[in-house]
Structure formats: structure tokens, C-alpha cells
Coordinates of C-alpha atoms and ligand atoms in Angstrom, one line a residue:
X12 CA -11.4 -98.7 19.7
X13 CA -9.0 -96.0 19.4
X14 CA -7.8 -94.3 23.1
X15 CA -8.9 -90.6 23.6
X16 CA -6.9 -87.9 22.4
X17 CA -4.9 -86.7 25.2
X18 CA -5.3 -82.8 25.4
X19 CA -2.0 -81.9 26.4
X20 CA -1.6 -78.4 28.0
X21 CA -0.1 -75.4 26.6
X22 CA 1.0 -72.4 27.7
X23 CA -0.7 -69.1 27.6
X24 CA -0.9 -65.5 29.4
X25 CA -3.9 -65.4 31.7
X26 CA -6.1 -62.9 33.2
X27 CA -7.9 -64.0 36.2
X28 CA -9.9 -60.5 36.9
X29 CA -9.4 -57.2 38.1
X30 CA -6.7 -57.2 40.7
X31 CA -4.9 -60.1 39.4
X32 CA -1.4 -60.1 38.5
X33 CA -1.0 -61.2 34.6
X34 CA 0.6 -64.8 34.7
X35 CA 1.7 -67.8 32.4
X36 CA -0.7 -71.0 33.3
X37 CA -1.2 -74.3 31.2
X38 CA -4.3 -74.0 29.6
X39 CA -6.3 -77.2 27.7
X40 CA -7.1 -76.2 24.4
X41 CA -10.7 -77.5 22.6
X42 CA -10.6 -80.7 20.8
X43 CA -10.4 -79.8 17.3
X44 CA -13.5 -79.2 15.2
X45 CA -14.3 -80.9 11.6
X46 CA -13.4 -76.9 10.2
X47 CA -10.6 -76.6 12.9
X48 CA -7.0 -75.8 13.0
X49 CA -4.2 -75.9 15.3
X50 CA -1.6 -73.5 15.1
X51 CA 1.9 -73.5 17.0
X52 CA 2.3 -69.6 17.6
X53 CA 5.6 -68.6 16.5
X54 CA 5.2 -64.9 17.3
X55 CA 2.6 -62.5 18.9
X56 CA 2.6 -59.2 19.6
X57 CA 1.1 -57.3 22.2
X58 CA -1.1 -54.8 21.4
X59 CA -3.0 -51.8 23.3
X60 CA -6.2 -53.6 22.6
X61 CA -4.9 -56.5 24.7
X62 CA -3.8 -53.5 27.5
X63 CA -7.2 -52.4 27.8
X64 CA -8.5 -55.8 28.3
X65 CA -7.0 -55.8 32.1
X66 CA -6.3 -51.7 32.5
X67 CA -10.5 -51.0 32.8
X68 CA -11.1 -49.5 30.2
X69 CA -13.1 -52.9 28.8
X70 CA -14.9 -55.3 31.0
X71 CA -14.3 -58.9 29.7
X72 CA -15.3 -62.1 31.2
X73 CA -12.9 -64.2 32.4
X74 CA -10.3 -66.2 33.2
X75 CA -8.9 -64.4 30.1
X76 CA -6.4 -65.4 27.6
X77 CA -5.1 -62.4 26.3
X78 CA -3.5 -61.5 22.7
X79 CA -5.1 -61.2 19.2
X80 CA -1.8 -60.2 16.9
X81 CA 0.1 -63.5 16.0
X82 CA 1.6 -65.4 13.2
X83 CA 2.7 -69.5 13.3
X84 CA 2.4 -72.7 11.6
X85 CA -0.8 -75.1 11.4
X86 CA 0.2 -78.5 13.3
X87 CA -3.6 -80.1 12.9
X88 CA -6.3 -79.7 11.1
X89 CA -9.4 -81.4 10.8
X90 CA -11.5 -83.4 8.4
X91 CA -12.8 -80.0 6.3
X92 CA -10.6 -77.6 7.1
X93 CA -9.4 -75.5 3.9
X94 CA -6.1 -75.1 5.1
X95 CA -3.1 -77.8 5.1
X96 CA -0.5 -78.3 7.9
X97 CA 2.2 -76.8 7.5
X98 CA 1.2 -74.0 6.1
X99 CA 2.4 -70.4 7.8
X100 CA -0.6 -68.2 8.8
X101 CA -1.1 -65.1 10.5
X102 CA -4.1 -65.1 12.9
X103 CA -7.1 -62.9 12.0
X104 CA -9.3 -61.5 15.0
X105 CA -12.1 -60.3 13.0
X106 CA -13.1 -63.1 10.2
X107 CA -16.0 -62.3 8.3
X108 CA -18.9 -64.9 8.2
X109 CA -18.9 -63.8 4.2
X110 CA -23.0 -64.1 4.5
X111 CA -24.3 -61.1 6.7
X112 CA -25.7 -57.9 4.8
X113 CA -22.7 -55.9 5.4
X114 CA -20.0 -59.2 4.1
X115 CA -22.4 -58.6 0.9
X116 CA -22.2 -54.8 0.8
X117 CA -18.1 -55.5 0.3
X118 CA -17.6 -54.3 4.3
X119 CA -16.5 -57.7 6.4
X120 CA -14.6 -55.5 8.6
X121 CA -18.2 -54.6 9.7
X122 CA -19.5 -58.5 9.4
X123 CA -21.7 -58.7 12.2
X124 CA -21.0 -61.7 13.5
X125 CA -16.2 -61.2 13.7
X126 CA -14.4 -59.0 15.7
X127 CA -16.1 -59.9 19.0
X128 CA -14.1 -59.1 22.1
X129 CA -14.0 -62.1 23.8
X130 CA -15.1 -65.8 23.2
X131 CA -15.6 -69.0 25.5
X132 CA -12.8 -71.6 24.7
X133 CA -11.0 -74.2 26.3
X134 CA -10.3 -74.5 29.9
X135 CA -7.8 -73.7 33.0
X136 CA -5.5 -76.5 33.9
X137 CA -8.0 -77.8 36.4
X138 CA -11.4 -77.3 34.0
X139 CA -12.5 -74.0 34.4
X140 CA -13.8 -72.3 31.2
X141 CA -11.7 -69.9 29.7
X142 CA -12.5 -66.9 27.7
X143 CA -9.9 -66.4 24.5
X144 CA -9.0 -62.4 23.6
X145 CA -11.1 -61.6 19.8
X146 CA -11.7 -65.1 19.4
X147 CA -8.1 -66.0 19.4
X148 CA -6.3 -66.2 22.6
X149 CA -2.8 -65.7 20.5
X150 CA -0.4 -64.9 23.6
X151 CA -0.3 -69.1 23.7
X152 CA 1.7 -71.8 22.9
X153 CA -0.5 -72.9 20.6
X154 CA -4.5 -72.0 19.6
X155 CA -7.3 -73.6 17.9
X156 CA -9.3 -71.2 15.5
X157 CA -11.4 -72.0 12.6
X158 CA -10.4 -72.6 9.5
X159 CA -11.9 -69.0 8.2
X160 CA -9.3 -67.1 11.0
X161 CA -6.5 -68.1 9.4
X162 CA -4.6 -66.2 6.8
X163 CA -1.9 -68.3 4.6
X164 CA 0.8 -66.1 4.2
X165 CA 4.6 -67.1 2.2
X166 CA 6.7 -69.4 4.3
X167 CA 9.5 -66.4 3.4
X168 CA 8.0 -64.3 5.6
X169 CA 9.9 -63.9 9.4
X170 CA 7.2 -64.7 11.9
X171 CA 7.6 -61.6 14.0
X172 CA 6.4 -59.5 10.8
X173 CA 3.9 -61.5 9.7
X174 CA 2.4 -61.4 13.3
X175 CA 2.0 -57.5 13.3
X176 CA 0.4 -57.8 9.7
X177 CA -2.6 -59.7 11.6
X178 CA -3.5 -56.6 13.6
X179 CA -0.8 -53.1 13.9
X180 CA -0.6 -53.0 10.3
X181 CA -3.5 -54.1 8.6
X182 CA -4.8 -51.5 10.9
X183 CA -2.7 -48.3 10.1
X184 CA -1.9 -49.2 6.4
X185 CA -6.0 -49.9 5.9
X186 CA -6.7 -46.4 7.8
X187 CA -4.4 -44.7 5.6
X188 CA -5.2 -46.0 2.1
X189 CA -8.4 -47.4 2.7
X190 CA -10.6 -45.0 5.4
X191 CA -9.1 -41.7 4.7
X192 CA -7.4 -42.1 1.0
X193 CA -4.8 -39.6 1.5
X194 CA -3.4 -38.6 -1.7
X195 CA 0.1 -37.6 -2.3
X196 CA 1.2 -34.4 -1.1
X197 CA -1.6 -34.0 1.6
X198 CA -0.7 -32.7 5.1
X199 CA -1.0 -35.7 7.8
X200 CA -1.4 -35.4 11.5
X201 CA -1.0 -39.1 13.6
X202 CA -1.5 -38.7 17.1
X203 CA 0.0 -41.5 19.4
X204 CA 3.1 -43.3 18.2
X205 CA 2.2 -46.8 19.0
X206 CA 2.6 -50.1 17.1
X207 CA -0.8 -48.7 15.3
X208 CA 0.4 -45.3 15.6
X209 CA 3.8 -46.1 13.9
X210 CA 2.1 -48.5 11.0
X211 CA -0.1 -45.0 10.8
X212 CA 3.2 -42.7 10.1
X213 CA 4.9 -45.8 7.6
X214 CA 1.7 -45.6 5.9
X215 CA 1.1 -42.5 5.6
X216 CA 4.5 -41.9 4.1
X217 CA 4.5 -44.3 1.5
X218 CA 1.0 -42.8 0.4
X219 CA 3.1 -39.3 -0.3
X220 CA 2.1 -37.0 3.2
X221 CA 3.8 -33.8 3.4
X222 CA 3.9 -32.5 6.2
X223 CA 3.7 -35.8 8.0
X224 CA 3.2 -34.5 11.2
X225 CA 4.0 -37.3 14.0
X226 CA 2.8 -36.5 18.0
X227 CA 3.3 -38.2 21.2
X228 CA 3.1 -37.6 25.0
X229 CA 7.0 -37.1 25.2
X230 CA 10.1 -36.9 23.4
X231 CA 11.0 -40.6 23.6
X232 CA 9.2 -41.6 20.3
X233 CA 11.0 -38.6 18.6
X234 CA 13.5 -41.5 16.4
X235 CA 11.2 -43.7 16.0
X236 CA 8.7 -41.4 14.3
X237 CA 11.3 -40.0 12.4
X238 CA 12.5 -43.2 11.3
X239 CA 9.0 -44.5 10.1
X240 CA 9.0 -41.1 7.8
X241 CA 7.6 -38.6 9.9
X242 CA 8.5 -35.1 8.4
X243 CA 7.8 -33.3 11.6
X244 CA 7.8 -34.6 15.7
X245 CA 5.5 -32.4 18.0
X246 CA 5.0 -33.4 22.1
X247 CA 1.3 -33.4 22.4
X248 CA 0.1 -30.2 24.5
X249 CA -2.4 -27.3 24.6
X250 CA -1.2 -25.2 21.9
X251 CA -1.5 -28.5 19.5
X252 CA -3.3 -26.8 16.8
X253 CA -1.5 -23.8 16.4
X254 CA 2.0 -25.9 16.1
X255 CA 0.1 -28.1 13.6
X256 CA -1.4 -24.9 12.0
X257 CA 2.2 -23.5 11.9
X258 CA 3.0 -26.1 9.7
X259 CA 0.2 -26.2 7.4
X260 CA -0.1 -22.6 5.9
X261 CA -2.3 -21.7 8.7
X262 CA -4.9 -24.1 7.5
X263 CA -4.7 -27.2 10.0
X264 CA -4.3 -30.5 8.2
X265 CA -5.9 -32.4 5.6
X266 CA -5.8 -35.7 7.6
X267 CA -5.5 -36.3 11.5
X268 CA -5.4 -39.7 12.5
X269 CA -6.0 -40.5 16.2
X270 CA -4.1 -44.0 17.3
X271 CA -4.7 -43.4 21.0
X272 CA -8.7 -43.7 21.5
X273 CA -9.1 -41.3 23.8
X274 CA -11.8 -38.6 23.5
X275 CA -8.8 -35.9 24.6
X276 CA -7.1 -36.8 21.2
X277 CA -9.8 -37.5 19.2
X278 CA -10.6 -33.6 20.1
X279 CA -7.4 -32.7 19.4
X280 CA -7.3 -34.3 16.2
X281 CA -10.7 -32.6 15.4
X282 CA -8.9 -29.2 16.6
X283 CA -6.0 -29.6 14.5
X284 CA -7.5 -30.6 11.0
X285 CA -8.4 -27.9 8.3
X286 CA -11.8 -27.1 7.6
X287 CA -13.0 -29.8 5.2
X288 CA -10.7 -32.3 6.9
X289 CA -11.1 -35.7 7.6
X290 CA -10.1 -37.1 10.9
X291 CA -10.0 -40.8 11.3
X292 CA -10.7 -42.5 14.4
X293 CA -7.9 -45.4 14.8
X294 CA -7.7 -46.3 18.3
X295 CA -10.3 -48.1 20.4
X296 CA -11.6 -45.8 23.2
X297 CA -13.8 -47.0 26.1
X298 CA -17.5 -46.7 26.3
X299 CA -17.9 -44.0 29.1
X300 CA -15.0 -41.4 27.5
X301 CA -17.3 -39.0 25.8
X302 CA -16.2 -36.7 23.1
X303 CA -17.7 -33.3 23.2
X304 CA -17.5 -30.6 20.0
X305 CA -19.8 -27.5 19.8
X306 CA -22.4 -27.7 17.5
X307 CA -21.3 -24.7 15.5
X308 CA -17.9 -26.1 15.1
X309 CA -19.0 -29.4 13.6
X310 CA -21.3 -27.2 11.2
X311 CA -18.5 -24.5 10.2
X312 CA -15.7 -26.6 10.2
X313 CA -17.0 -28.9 7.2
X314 CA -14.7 -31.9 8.7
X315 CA -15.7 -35.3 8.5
X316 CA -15.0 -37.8 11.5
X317 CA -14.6 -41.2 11.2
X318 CA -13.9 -44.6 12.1
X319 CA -11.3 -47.0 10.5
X320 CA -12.6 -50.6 12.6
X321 CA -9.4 -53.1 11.2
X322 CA -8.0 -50.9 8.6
X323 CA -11.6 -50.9 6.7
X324 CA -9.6 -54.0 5.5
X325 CA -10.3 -57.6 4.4
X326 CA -7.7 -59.4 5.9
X327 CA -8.2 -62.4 3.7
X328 CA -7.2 -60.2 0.6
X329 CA -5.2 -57.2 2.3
X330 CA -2.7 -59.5 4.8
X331 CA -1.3 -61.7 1.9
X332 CA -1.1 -58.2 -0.3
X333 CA 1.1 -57.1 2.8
X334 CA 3.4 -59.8 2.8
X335 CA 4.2 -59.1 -0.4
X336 CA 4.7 -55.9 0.0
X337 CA 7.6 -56.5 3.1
X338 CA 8.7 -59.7 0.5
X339 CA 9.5 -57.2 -2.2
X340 CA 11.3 -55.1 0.4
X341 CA 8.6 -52.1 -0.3
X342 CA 7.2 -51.8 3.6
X343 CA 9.3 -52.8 6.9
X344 CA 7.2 -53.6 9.9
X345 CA 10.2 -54.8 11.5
X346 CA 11.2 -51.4 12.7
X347 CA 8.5 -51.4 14.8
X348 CA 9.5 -53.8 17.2
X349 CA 11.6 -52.2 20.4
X350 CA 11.7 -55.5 22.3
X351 CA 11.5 -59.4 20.9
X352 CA 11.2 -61.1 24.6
X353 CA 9.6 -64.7 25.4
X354 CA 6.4 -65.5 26.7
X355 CA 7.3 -65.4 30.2
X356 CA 8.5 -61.9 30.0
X357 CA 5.3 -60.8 28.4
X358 CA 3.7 -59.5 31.6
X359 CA 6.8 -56.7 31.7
X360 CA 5.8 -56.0 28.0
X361 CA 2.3 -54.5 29.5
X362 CA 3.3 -53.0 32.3
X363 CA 6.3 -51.1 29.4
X364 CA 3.0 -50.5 27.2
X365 CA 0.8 -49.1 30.2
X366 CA 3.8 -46.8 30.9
X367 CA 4.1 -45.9 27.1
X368 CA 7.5 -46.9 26.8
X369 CA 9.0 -48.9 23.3
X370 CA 6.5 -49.7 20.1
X371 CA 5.8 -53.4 19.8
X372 CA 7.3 -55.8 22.3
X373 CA 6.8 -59.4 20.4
X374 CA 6.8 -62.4 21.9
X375 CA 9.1 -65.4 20.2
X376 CA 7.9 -68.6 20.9
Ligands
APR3 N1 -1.2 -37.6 23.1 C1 -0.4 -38.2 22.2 N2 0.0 -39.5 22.4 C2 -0.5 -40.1 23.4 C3 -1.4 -39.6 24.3 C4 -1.8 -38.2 24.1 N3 -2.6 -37.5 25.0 N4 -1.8 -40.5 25.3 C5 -1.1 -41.6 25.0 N5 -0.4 -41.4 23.8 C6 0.6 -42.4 23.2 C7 1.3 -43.3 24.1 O1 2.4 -42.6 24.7 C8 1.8 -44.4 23.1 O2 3.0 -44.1 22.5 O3 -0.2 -43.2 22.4 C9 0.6 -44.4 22.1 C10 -0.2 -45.6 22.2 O4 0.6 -46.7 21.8 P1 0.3 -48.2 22.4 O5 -0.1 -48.2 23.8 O6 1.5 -49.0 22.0 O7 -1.0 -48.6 21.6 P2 -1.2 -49.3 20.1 O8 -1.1 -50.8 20.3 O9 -0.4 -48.6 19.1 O10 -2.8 -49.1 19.9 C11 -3.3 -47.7 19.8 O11 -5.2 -48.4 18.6 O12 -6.1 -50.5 18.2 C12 -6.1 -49.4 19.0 O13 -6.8 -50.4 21.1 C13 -5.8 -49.8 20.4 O14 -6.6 -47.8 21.2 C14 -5.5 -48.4 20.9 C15 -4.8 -47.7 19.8
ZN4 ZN1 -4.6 -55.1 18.1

């Protein structure tokens, strides 16, 4: 009879509680399932959500492999997998199960089974079980996902943009074009200059905003905004709304998006948008932060707040329309990235995010 599979270890960033420093251990991946794959990360990104794994503001189980925004190669796969090795995918961290009632109401970003924050998979290096980051665990030598939460994407495609396609900018492209529609010639507000942030601003300036009003905390994300087509770079502060107003014939604008998720900037989003605005909700605030707005406001105002929960995208049809896009030259998620480091130096890459420093640090495996 054949010998057992030997499960060799692999690499991956760890979480082992709060308190604990962030560290690369080998890890033992699951033996792969009959609709299985095995994927060799190339690249992964670290993304706030990952941040607020460790930083408190969620409360996962773990040990804790961290990362969900990734792009690589499949290296296995098993008996009915859909998907051939070889093939270059980007990792999806919210896979719809296609069956629920809200896959069949044309919403899988609401599926209710994807997009869960963490999932038991695998073990530590001497057997304990390990919890993966949205199912995925990407910030890894290698992971093994279902079949359904991977994306095929053109082998033309650099890893390193392919990887932010899987979560940065499905996210702020699907916010822009697909929550809040903005039409050309709108006035835009994007609060917090992030990897989402940025994807926001890029997004919202292919779509036609004008003013495209770009705000952070200080004046270090001044080029880069600019850069991704911001028309206009404000330092967040009190008087917020009357330098947005300024701007905006007095009026406040026709879209805020808030890519912070923080109940401070949702309300300053909500402050800043004209009455009959829409302000969409982009970043991923934590459960106790609780937004407060008079009730008159909400009524006089006439705004609409909203949610945008991965892009209102379906990654299956949106990602590959992506990579066409960057293929044809027509979107350039490269100019997000401020630091391409390896895995070992991806601990420094939070510690740079908790301090707000850079866009996207990616990891190059
Ligand atoms: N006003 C303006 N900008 C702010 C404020 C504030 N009060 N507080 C923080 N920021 C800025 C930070 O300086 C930083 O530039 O918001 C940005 C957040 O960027 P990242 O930490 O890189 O986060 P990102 O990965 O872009 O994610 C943003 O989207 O998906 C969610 O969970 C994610 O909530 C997070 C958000
Ligand atoms: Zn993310």
C-alpha cells in the first residue's frame, strides 16, 4: 500500500493571542480534500482587516494565521476540483455558497455562509489547531482552500497586483461603481488613504469625480492621493465640513466614502455630504464603536448611509474583469504598493500600518 503523504510544514505569520508578538512558525497545512487546492502564495498583502485581527478591535480565536489578500499558483488539486495546476489565482475571502436566498437574489457578497472571520484549519508545528484569517490564512507559504475560493486570473498578470485585486480593490472599485454609482462629474469625499482608501480615490476618478476630495490624518498621504487622481488633499480636522463645503458650492458632497471604519469618520462623512447624499460605509469598524446622528439630521438631511461589504462585488465575475482592466493598461494597482518586503519582514509591515505610515506593504514570496 502506498506510504502516507508526508505533510511537510510551511511557513506562515502567526498570532498566538493578545500580548503576543506576531511571528513566522511552520505550520501543517490540511490534507487536501476531493474539491481542494493547494496554492503556493506568490504575493499577499497586508490589509487593515488583518490589523484589527491582533490590535482589539476583533476578537478571534486562535493561534491565528493572519492575511486574506493574496495571489499564487495552484501546486495540487484534488480528485473534483474545477481548477487545474498551474493555473494563477487570486484568493477570494468571501466565496459565495451560490445556493443561500441572498446568492439567488444576485447578492453573494451577502451569501450567508462566505466572508466568515476566522475558520479552523490545519495545525501548529507540534499539532495544535490553528484558526486561518477569512477562511484563507494567505500570509503563508502555501494554503489549501476550496476549489470555490479560487479565482483564475491571466498568467500575465504580476502577482503583487493580482493579490490586491482579491481584497483592496475589488473593495474600493465595487464601492465606487457598484454601492454608490457615482456618475461623472459628481463631487466625491474619501476619507482614510489606505490600500482601500487609495483603490477608493483610483476608482473614483476613473468613474469622472470632480471634486475628488481625498482626506487623511496628516500630510504624508498628500502624493499619493494626488497621484491616484485626487483633485483636492484635506488633513482630517474639526472644521472638515466647511473645507469640504468650500469646495462643493456650499452644498457638501454628493458621495463620501469612509475607508477608516471608525464611527468618528463615518460622522464626518455624514457631516460632510450634501443633503440627499449618499455616504458609503467602506471600512470595517468594531462592534462597540457606536455612531451617533440626531434624529432630525437623519430626517432633514435626506442622506442615505450605507454599506459596501467586498465592493457589493462578485469576485468570481468582478476579479477576472479587473485583471483585464490593469492587462489593457486602463487601472494600476501597482501604485499602491509603498513597500514589497518578504514574509519575515511582515510583522514591521503592521506595526508601519498601526502607525498609518505607507499604503500596501506586500509580501513576495
Ligand atoms: N481621518 C482620516 N483618516 C484616518 C483617520 C481619521 N480620523 N484615522 C485613520 N485614518 C487613515 C490612516 O492614517 C490610514 O492612512 O486611514 C487609513 C487606513 O489605512 P490602512 O490602515 O492601510 O487600512 P486599509 O487596509 O486601507 O483598510 C481600511 O477598510 O477593509 C476595511 O478593515 C479595513 O477598516 C479598514 C478599512
Ligand atoms: Zn482586506
Amino acid at each position: 500500500s502506498a506510504a502516507p503523504a508526508v505533510n511537510r510544514p510551511v511557513r506562515a505569520l502567526l498570532w498566538r493571542g493578545p500580548g503576543a508578538p506576531l511571528e513566522i512558525e511552520p505550520i501543517l497545512l490540511p490534507a487536501l480534500g476531493p474539491r481542494e487546492v493547494r496554492v503556493h502564495v506568490r504575493a499577499a498583502g497586508v490589509c487593515h482587516s488583518d490589523l484589527s485581527m491582533v490590535n482589539g478591535t476583533l476578537a478571534p480565536p486562535y493561534p491565528l494565521v493572519l492575511g486574506h489578500e493574496a495571489a499564487g499558483v495552484v501546486t495540487a488539486a484534488g480528485p473534483e476540483a474545477t481548477v487545474a495546476v498551474g493555473t494563477h489565482v487570486v484568493l477570494n475571502w468571501a466565496p459565495p455558497c451560490r445556493r443561500c436566498w441572498f446568492c439567488g437574489n444576485g447578492q453573494p457578497w451577502l451569501c450567508e455562509t462566505a466572508g466568515v472571520p476566522t475558520a479552523a484549519r490545519g495545525a501548529t508545528a507540534d499539532g495544535e489547531p490553528l484558526h486561518v484569517t477569512l477562511g484563507l490564512g494567505a500570509l503563508a507559504e502555501e494554503v489549501v482552500v476550496g476549489d470555490h475560493a479560487v479565482i483564475p486570473v491571466p498568467a500575465e498578470l504580476p502577482f503583487e497586483t493580482a493579490a490586491l485585486l482579491g481584497c483592496a480593490v475589488l473593495t474600493g472599485v465595487g464601492a465606487v461603481h457598484r454601492t454608490a454609482g457615482v456618475r461623472p462629474g459628481e463631487s466625491a469625499l474619501v476619507i482614510g488613504l489606505g490600500g482601500v482608501g487609495l483603490s477608493t480615490v483610483m476608482a473614483a476618478r476613473a468613474a469622472g469625480a470632480d471634486p475628488l476630495i481625498a482626506v487623511d490624518v496628516t500630510d504624508a498621504k498628500r502624493d499619493l492621493a494626488l497621484s491616484a487622481g485626487a483633485t483636492h488633499f484635506l488633513v482630517s480636522g474639526d472644521d472638515l465640513s466647511s473645507q469640504v463645503r468650500a469646495l462643493t458650492e456650499r452644498r457638501g458632497a454628493d458621495h463620501s466614502f469612509e475607508c477608516v471604519g471608525r464611527s468618528a469618520t463615518i460622522r464626518a462623512a455624514w457631516r460632510a455630504t450634501r443633503r440627499g447624499g449618499q455616504v458609503t460605509v467602506v471600512g470595517m469598524g468594531a462592534k462597540d464603536d457606536m455612531v451617533s446622528l440626531a434624529a432630525l439630521d437623519i430626517f432633514h438631511s435626506a442622506r442615505t448611509l450605507r454599506s459596501s461589504v467586498y465592493g457589493n462585488s462578485d469576485p468570481d465575475r468582478d476579479v477576472p474583469d479587473l485583471a483585464h482592466q490593469v492587462l489593457a493598461g486602463d487601472l494600476d494597482p501597482a501604485a499602491l504598493i509603498t513597500d514589497r518586503i518578504t514574509l519575515d519582514e511582515s510583522p514591521e509591515a503592521f506595526a508601519r500600518m498601526s502607525r498609518g505610515e505607507g499604503a500596501r506593504s506586500v509580501i513576495l514570496l
